Amino acid sequence: MPAPAITRVVVRPVVAPLPRPLRTASGVMESAPLVLVDIETSAGITGHAYAFAYTPVLLGALARLTGDVGTLLEGRAIYPADLTRWLRGRFVIAGTSGLLDMALAVLDIAAWDAHAKLAGLPLARLLGGDVAPLPAYASFGMDGLEDTASAAAGAAAEGFGAVKIKIGYETFAQDLAVVRATKHALGDAVALLVDYNQSLTVPEAVLRCRALDHEGLAWIEEPTRADDTAGHARIAAEIETPLQLGESLFGPQAIADSIRGGASDLMMPDLIKVGGVTGWLAASAICQAARMPVSNHFFQEASAHLMAATPTAHLVEFFDIAGPILRVPLQAIDGRVRASEEPGLGIEWSEEAVARYAA
Ligand SMILES: [Mg+2]
């Protein structure tokens, strides 16, 4: 019996609140501009997914693009990997980098959600994994010495075994003061990760990261421009702390290229930028072959399913950008997250919240 057909793709932009603005060395995110996708099917099942537009300036364009591309899916059967291969084939000559990649990815994720619901399984189990609790880290911004240290201490008290903070202050002395205060607040049992959000030149990154080698950090993330593979490879070769990259790489091929270029020790694909569930599965296999530990970036509800099925899974990022518009937000319990046991991804909208935050 063939799979049910897609009858309609509904796209809605919302601006959801964040618990606090996310400050990085490369800009502040005040809120979460999200594109919500519903893929309706002839079986009466609807697949849900969301994409993050990073800035409200891109929200309208990403929503319109996703809606326009989504109309191409109407009438087609729900076979998510086939749908994505077919859809990407329509844009070979146009090219897909950037927003179009993001639109294709969020449609892919919603199609997988529908597919898993039709199978009656949580996505993790459909992919051959379980929904056991996975170790997670709590993620914080660049909030100055006191606020950063106290937020980190709060996460440790909740049971997180790892905490990430953002640095890249004007001087290295400030970076060091924040790192040491946070490390002191966490104690030795909790791993500390730091994220430069691409803010340093390569020579500055070598100086700062080398100096941080003595601070016992579990990773240093994106010290320089994410598209500078050679620059990251130079930094990685000069430092002892593991170097983390991946959230800014578009598609599994970019991840393969980054690994081949020796740009990092660890990989953290972003579920949207890597190309949705279909893209993640390819990236996961590439990382498995390279023996590269894999974490995720954002999109914790769907990423928890994928991390459960990723052979080299490392840490799940717990940073809630969609909780306010979800009926059942994902929880971290004792520093661990567990994918939903409901069929699909476990993403259901709170329609009242969606109406309240409609953009
Ligand atoms: Mg980052």
Short mmCIF file of C-alpha atoms and ligand atoms in Angstrom, two decimals:
data_model
loop_
_atom_site.label_atom_id
_atom_site.label_comp_id
_atom_site.label_asym_id
_atom_site.label_seq_id
_atom_site.Cartn_x
_atom_site.Cartn_y
_atom_site.Cartn_z
CA MET A 1 0.00 0.00 0.00
CA PRO A 2 1.56 3.32 -1.00
CA ALA A 3 2.20 5.98 1.65
CA PRO A 4 -0.47 8.67 2.08
CA ALA A 5 -0.08 11.83 0.02
CA ILE A 6 0.73 15.33 1.21
CA THR A 7 -2.43 17.40 0.89
CA ARG A 8 -1.22 20.79 2.15
CA VAL A 9 1.85 22.50 3.63
CA VAL A 10 1.09 25.25 6.14
CA VAL A 11 3.84 27.67 7.18
CA ARG A 12 3.54 30.18 10.03
CA PRO A 13 6.15 32.64 11.34
CA VAL A 14 6.27 33.36 15.08
CA VAL A 15 8.58 35.34 17.34
CA ALA A 16 8.84 33.33 20.57
CA PRO A 17 10.33 34.82 23.72
CA LEU A 18 13.69 33.67 25.09
CA PRO A 19 14.20 33.43 28.86
CA ARG A 20 16.96 36.03 28.40
CA PRO A 21 18.62 37.56 25.32
CA LEU A 22 21.34 35.26 23.94
CA ARG A 23 24.49 37.39 23.84
CA THR A 24 27.38 36.20 21.68
CA ALA A 25 30.65 37.77 20.57
CA SER A 26 29.06 38.16 17.12
CA GLY A 27 25.68 39.69 18.03
CA VAL A 28 22.69 39.36 20.34
CA MET A 29 19.54 37.28 19.77
CA GLU A 30 16.71 38.99 21.68
CA SER A 31 14.02 36.48 20.79
CA ALA A 32 13.45 33.32 18.78
CA PRO A 33 12.06 34.02 15.28
CA LEU A 34 10.75 30.62 14.21
CA VAL A 35 9.16 29.23 11.05
CA LEU A 36 6.59 26.55 11.95
CA VAL A 37 5.74 23.94 9.32
CA ASP A 38 2.76 21.60 9.20
CA ILE A 39 2.67 18.94 6.48
CA GLU A 40 -0.89 17.65 6.25
CA THR A 41 -1.52 14.20 4.75
CA SER A 42 -4.43 12.28 3.27
CA ALA A 43 -4.21 9.91 6.28
CA GLY A 44 -5.20 12.75 8.60
CA ILE A 45 -1.72 12.78 10.17
CA THR A 46 0.22 16.06 10.26
CA GLY A 47 4.02 16.36 10.42
CA HIS A 48 5.46 19.26 12.42
CA ALA A 49 8.87 20.96 12.42
CA TYR A 50 10.35 24.37 13.04
CA ALA A 51 13.33 26.33 11.75
CA PHE A 52 15.19 29.16 13.49
CA ALA A 53 15.61 32.33 11.41
CA TYR A 54 18.28 33.77 13.80
CA THR A 55 17.01 37.32 13.27
CA PRO A 56 13.48 38.73 12.75
CA VAL A 57 14.83 40.40 9.59
CA LEU A 58 15.03 36.98 7.88
CA LEU A 59 11.82 35.56 9.32
CA GLY A 60 9.40 36.74 6.62
CA ALA A 61 11.68 35.69 3.77
CA LEU A 62 12.34 32.24 5.25
CA ALA A 63 8.63 31.67 5.92
CA ARG A 64 7.64 32.74 2.37
CA LEU A 65 10.38 30.64 0.81
CA THR A 66 9.39 27.59 2.86
CA GLY A 67 5.74 28.04 1.90
CA ASP A 68 6.55 28.49 -1.81
CA VAL A 69 8.81 25.42 -1.89
CA GLY A 70 6.28 23.48 0.22
CA THR A 71 3.61 23.82 -2.48
CA LEU A 72 5.80 21.58 -4.70
CA LEU A 73 5.19 18.72 -2.24
CA GLU A 74 1.42 18.74 -2.50
CA GLY A 75 0.12 15.48 -3.95
CA ARG A 76 3.39 13.60 -3.37
CA ALA A 77 3.65 10.50 -1.15
CA ILE A 78 5.29 10.73 2.28
CA TYR A 79 8.66 9.09 1.68
CA PRO A 80 10.90 11.68 3.36
CA ALA A 81 14.32 10.77 1.94
CA ASP A 82 12.84 10.43 -1.57
CA LEU A 83 10.97 13.72 -1.19
CA THR A 84 14.13 15.56 -0.17
CA ARG A 85 16.20 14.02 -2.99
CA TRP A 86 13.50 14.99 -5.50
CA LEU A 87 13.07 18.48 -4.04
CA ARG A 88 16.80 19.21 -3.99
CA GLY A 89 16.97 18.03 -7.59
CA ARG A 90 14.68 20.93 -8.53
CA PHE A 91 17.29 23.46 -7.35
CA VAL A 92 20.56 22.08 -8.70
CA ILE A 93 21.07 24.97 -11.09
CA ALA A 94 19.76 27.66 -8.74
CA GLY A 95 21.94 26.34 -5.90
CA THR A 96 20.63 25.92 -2.38
CA SER A 97 23.12 27.57 0.04
CA GLY A 98 21.63 29.61 2.85
CA LEU A 99 17.90 30.20 3.32
CA LEU A 100 16.84 27.71 0.64
CA ASP A 101 18.83 24.99 2.43
CA MET A 102 17.01 25.92 5.62
CA ALA A 103 13.60 25.80 3.92
CA LEU A 104 14.35 22.39 2.40
CA ALA A 105 15.55 21.10 5.78
CA VAL A 106 12.50 22.14 7.79
CA LEU A 107 10.23 20.52 5.17
CA ASP A 108 12.39 17.37 5.40
CA ILE A 109 12.02 17.25 9.21
CA ALA A 110 8.25 17.71 9.06
CA ALA A 111 8.04 14.93 6.44
CA TRP A 112 10.04 12.60 8.73
CA ASP A 113 7.73 13.50 11.63
CA ALA A 114 4.72 12.48 9.52
CA HIS A 115 6.53 9.33 8.35
CA ALA A 116 7.34 8.25 11.94
CA LYS A 117 3.77 9.00 13.03
CA LEU A 118 2.45 6.83 10.20
CA ALA A 119 4.76 4.04 11.40
CA GLY A 120 3.49 4.59 14.96
CA LEU A 121 7.04 5.00 16.29
CA PRO A 122 9.14 7.72 17.87
CA LEU A 123 11.72 8.77 15.27
CA ALA A 124 14.63 7.40 17.37
CA ARG A 125 13.08 3.93 17.27
CA LEU A 126 12.20 4.18 13.59
CA LEU A 127 15.94 4.83 13.01
CA GLY A 128 16.92 1.84 15.14
CA GLY A 129 17.86 3.68 18.34
CA ASP A 130 16.15 3.87 21.71
CA VAL A 131 14.73 6.83 23.60
CA ALA A 132 17.00 6.40 26.65
CA PRO A 133 18.16 9.52 28.54
CA LEU A 134 21.23 11.13 26.91
CA PRO A 135 23.85 13.32 28.63
CA ALA A 136 23.22 16.98 27.88
CA TYR A 137 24.87 20.31 28.49
CA ALA A 138 23.21 23.55 29.48
CA SER A 139 24.03 26.46 27.20
CA PHE A 140 24.46 30.09 28.25
CA GLY A 141 25.46 33.36 26.63
CA MET A 142 28.01 36.08 27.19
CA ASP A 143 26.53 37.64 30.31
CA GLY A 144 29.54 38.95 32.22
CA LEU A 145 31.36 37.39 35.11
CA GLU A 146 28.75 37.21 37.89
CA ASP A 147 25.70 36.32 35.78
CA THR A 148 27.57 33.69 33.77
CA ALA A 149 29.05 32.01 36.83
CA SER A 150 25.75 31.97 38.70
CA ALA A 151 23.78 30.63 35.70
CA ALA A 152 26.39 27.88 35.29
CA ALA A 153 26.23 27.03 39.00
CA GLY A 154 22.42 26.80 38.72
CA ALA A 155 22.73 24.29 35.87
CA ALA A 156 25.23 22.23 37.84
CA ALA A 157 22.82 22.20 40.80
CA GLU A 158 20.12 20.88 38.42
CA GLY A 159 22.41 17.95 37.62
CA PHE A 160 24.06 18.96 34.33
CA GLY A 161 27.46 17.32 33.88
CA ALA A 162 28.52 19.95 31.35
CA VAL A 163 27.88 23.66 30.82
CA LYS A 164 28.68 25.92 27.87
CA ILE A 165 29.32 29.66 28.09
CA LYS A 166 30.13 32.22 25.41
CA ILE A 167 33.30 34.29 25.50
CA GLY A 168 35.18 36.59 23.13
CA TYR A 169 35.24 39.69 25.32
CA GLU A 170 37.28 42.67 24.28
CA THR A 171 40.38 41.42 26.09
CA PHE A 172 41.70 37.98 26.83
CA ALA A 173 41.96 38.98 30.50
CA GLN A 174 38.14 39.29 30.55
CA ASP A 175 37.72 35.88 28.86
CA LEU A 176 40.04 34.35 31.42
CA ALA A 177 38.29 35.98 34.39
CA VAL A 178 34.87 34.68 33.23
CA VAL A 179 36.26 31.19 32.53
CA ARG A 180 37.95 30.98 35.94
CA ALA A 181 34.93 32.32 37.85
CA THR A 182 32.65 29.84 36.04
CA LYS A 183 35.05 26.96 36.53
CA HIS A 184 35.25 27.83 40.22
CA ALA A 185 31.43 27.94 40.47
CA LEU A 186 31.11 24.56 38.72
CA GLY A 187 33.81 22.59 40.52
CA ASP A 188 35.83 19.83 38.90
CA ALA A 189 32.97 17.38 38.37
CA VAL A 190 31.22 19.51 35.71
CA ALA A 191 32.79 20.01 32.29
CA LEU A 192 33.09 23.58 31.01
CA LEU A 193 32.80 24.32 27.28
CA VAL A 194 33.38 27.75 25.70
CA ASP A 195 32.13 29.26 22.44
CA TYR A 196 33.79 32.16 20.61
CA ASN A 197 31.06 32.38 17.92
CA GLN A 198 33.60 32.99 15.12
CA SER A 199 34.81 36.26 16.66
CA LEU A 200 38.63 35.98 16.52
CA THR A 201 41.22 36.29 13.78
CA VAL A 202 43.34 33.17 13.38
CA PRO A 203 46.46 34.65 15.09
CA GLU A 204 44.35 36.02 17.97
CA ALA A 205 42.60 32.67 18.29
CA VAL A 206 45.92 30.83 18.50
CA LEU A 207 47.06 33.17 21.31
CA ARG A 208 43.81 33.03 23.30
CA CYS A 209 43.13 29.32 22.84
CA ARG A 210 46.69 28.35 23.72
CA ALA A 211 46.41 30.36 26.92
CA LEU A 212 43.09 28.60 27.66
CA ASP A 213 44.79 25.20 27.30
CA HIS A 214 45.68 25.42 31.00
CA GLU A 215 42.10 25.99 32.16
CA GLY A 216 40.79 22.43 31.81
CA LEU A 217 38.10 23.17 29.19
CA ALA A 218 36.33 20.27 27.47
CA TRP A 219 36.04 22.15 24.17
CA ILE A 220 36.57 25.49 22.47
CA GLU A 221 33.93 26.24 19.81
CA GLU A 222 34.21 28.26 16.57
CA PRO A 223 37.19 30.45 17.50
CA THR A 224 37.34 31.93 13.99
CA ARG A 225 35.11 32.25 10.91
CA ALA A 226 33.18 29.04 10.42
CA ASP A 227 33.98 28.91 6.70
CA ASP A 228 37.74 29.09 7.34
CA THR A 229 38.65 25.40 7.33
CA ALA A 230 42.38 26.05 6.92
CA GLY A 231 42.34 28.65 9.70
CA HIS A 232 40.59 26.28 12.08
CA ALA A 233 43.03 23.52 11.12
CA ARG A 234 45.93 25.85 12.05
CA ILE A 235 44.31 26.66 15.40
CA ALA A 236 43.52 22.99 16.11
CA ALA A 237 47.13 22.05 15.42
CA GLU A 238 48.42 24.69 17.84
CA ILE A 239 46.23 23.89 20.84
CA GLU A 240 45.57 20.93 23.11
CA THR A 241 41.94 21.63 24.04
CA PRO A 242 39.49 19.84 21.70
CA LEU A 243 38.14 22.18 19.01
CA GLN A 244 34.42 22.06 18.26
CA LEU A 245 32.77 23.12 14.95
CA GLY A 246 29.72 22.33 12.86
CA GLU A 247 26.72 24.56 13.65
CA SER A 248 27.47 26.84 10.70
CA LEU A 249 28.20 24.14 8.12
CA PHE A 250 25.56 23.68 5.41
CA GLY A 251 25.03 20.06 4.38
CA PRO A 252 26.88 16.78 4.98
CA GLN A 253 29.41 17.60 2.24
CA ALA A 254 30.64 20.64 4.19
CA ILE A 255 31.05 18.42 7.24
CA ALA A 256 33.05 15.89 5.21
CA ASP A 257 35.21 18.72 3.82
CA SER A 258 35.79 20.15 7.30
CA ILE A 259 36.85 16.75 8.65
CA ARG A 260 39.09 16.15 5.66
CA GLY A 261 40.69 19.55 6.27
CA GLY A 262 41.47 18.67 9.91
CA ALA A 263 39.48 21.71 11.09
CA SER A 264 38.23 20.28 14.40
CA ASP A 265 38.31 17.39 16.87
CA LEU A 266 34.55 17.41 17.52
CA MET A 267 31.48 18.02 15.33
CA MET A 268 28.14 19.60 16.21
CA PRO A 269 25.83 19.70 13.17
CA ASP A 270 22.83 22.01 13.25
CA LEU A 271 19.79 19.94 12.27
CA ILE A 272 18.49 22.63 9.91
CA LYS A 273 21.76 23.68 8.29
CA VAL A 274 22.91 20.08 7.84
CA GLY A 275 19.78 19.35 5.81
CA GLY A 276 17.17 18.03 8.23
CA VAL A 277 16.88 14.39 9.28
CA THR A 278 18.08 13.21 5.86
CA GLY A 279 21.16 15.45 6.06
CA TRP A 280 21.87 14.50 9.67
CA LEU A 281 21.85 10.77 8.86
CA ALA A 282 24.48 11.32 6.15
CA ALA A 283 26.56 13.56 8.45
CA SER A 284 26.29 11.02 11.25
CA ALA A 285 27.70 8.28 9.01
CA ILE A 286 30.53 10.58 7.87
CA CYS A 287 31.39 11.32 11.52
CA GLN A 288 31.19 7.65 12.43
CA ALA A 289 33.69 6.79 9.69
CA ALA A 290 35.99 9.60 10.94
CA ARG A 291 35.50 8.52 14.60
CA MET A 292 34.37 12.07 15.30
CA PRO A 293 32.25 12.66 18.43
CA VAL A 294 28.93 14.31 17.52
CA SER A 295 26.87 16.85 19.47
CA ASN A 296 23.91 18.83 18.15
CA HIS A 297 23.11 22.52 17.84
CA PHE A 298 19.63 23.81 18.85
CA PHE A 299 16.43 21.89 17.84
CA GLN A 300 16.67 19.70 20.92
CA GLU A 301 13.33 17.89 20.46
CA ALA A 302 14.24 16.40 17.06
CA SER A 303 17.99 16.28 17.78
CA ALA A 304 17.37 14.07 20.85
CA HIS A 305 15.90 11.44 18.50
CA LEU A 306 18.82 11.73 16.11
CA MET A 307 21.47 11.70 18.82
CA ALA A 308 19.88 8.47 20.10
CA ALA A 309 20.59 6.93 16.69
CA THR A 310 24.05 8.52 16.15
CA PRO A 311 26.90 6.00 16.66
CA THR A 312 29.42 8.59 17.94
CA ALA A 313 26.91 10.67 19.97
CA HIS A 314 28.61 12.94 22.52
CA LEU A 315 26.51 15.65 24.26
CA VAL A 316 23.01 16.96 23.55
CA GLU A 317 22.78 20.74 23.64
CA PHE A 318 19.95 21.85 25.93
CA PHE A 319 18.94 25.34 24.88
CA ASP A 320 15.23 25.88 24.60
CA ILE A 321 14.30 28.15 21.68
CA ALA A 322 10.81 26.72 21.04
CA GLY A 323 9.50 25.74 24.49
CA PRO A 324 7.04 28.67 24.72
CA ILE A 325 5.14 27.52 21.60
CA LEU A 326 5.16 23.77 22.31
CA ARG A 327 2.41 21.89 24.11
CA VAL A 328 4.99 19.69 25.86
CA PRO A 329 8.46 21.31 25.96
CA LEU A 330 11.41 18.94 26.27
CA GLN A 331 12.74 18.71 29.83
CA ALA A 332 16.24 18.06 31.08
CA ILE A 333 16.14 15.79 34.13
CA ASP A 334 19.36 15.39 36.14
CA GLY A 335 21.28 16.83 33.19
CA ARG A 336 19.87 14.34 30.72
CA VAL A 337 17.30 14.64 27.95
CA ARG A 338 15.14 11.91 26.60
CA ALA A 339 13.40 12.06 23.23
CA SER A 340 9.61 11.92 23.33
CA GLU A 341 8.06 8.45 23.30
CA GLU A 342 5.11 9.70 21.24
CA PRO A 343 5.08 8.64 17.57
CA GLY A 344 7.11 11.10 15.48
CA LEU A 345 9.27 13.80 17.04
CA GLY A 346 6.99 14.78 19.92
CA ILE A 347 6.56 18.32 18.55
CA GLU A 348 2.98 19.59 19.01
CA TRP A 349 2.11 23.28 18.90
CA SER A 350 0.37 25.12 21.67
CA GLU A 351 -2.07 26.85 19.31
CA GLU A 352 -2.84 29.50 21.89
CA ALA A 353 0.87 30.39 22.15
CA VAL A 354 1.31 30.26 18.37
CA ALA A 355 -1.54 32.77 18.00
CA ARG A 356 -0.04 34.99 20.73
CA TYR A 357 3.43 35.09 19.14
CA ALA A 358 2.33 35.17 15.48
CA ALA A 359 4.58 37.45 13.39
MG MG B 1 28.03 27.93 18.99
#
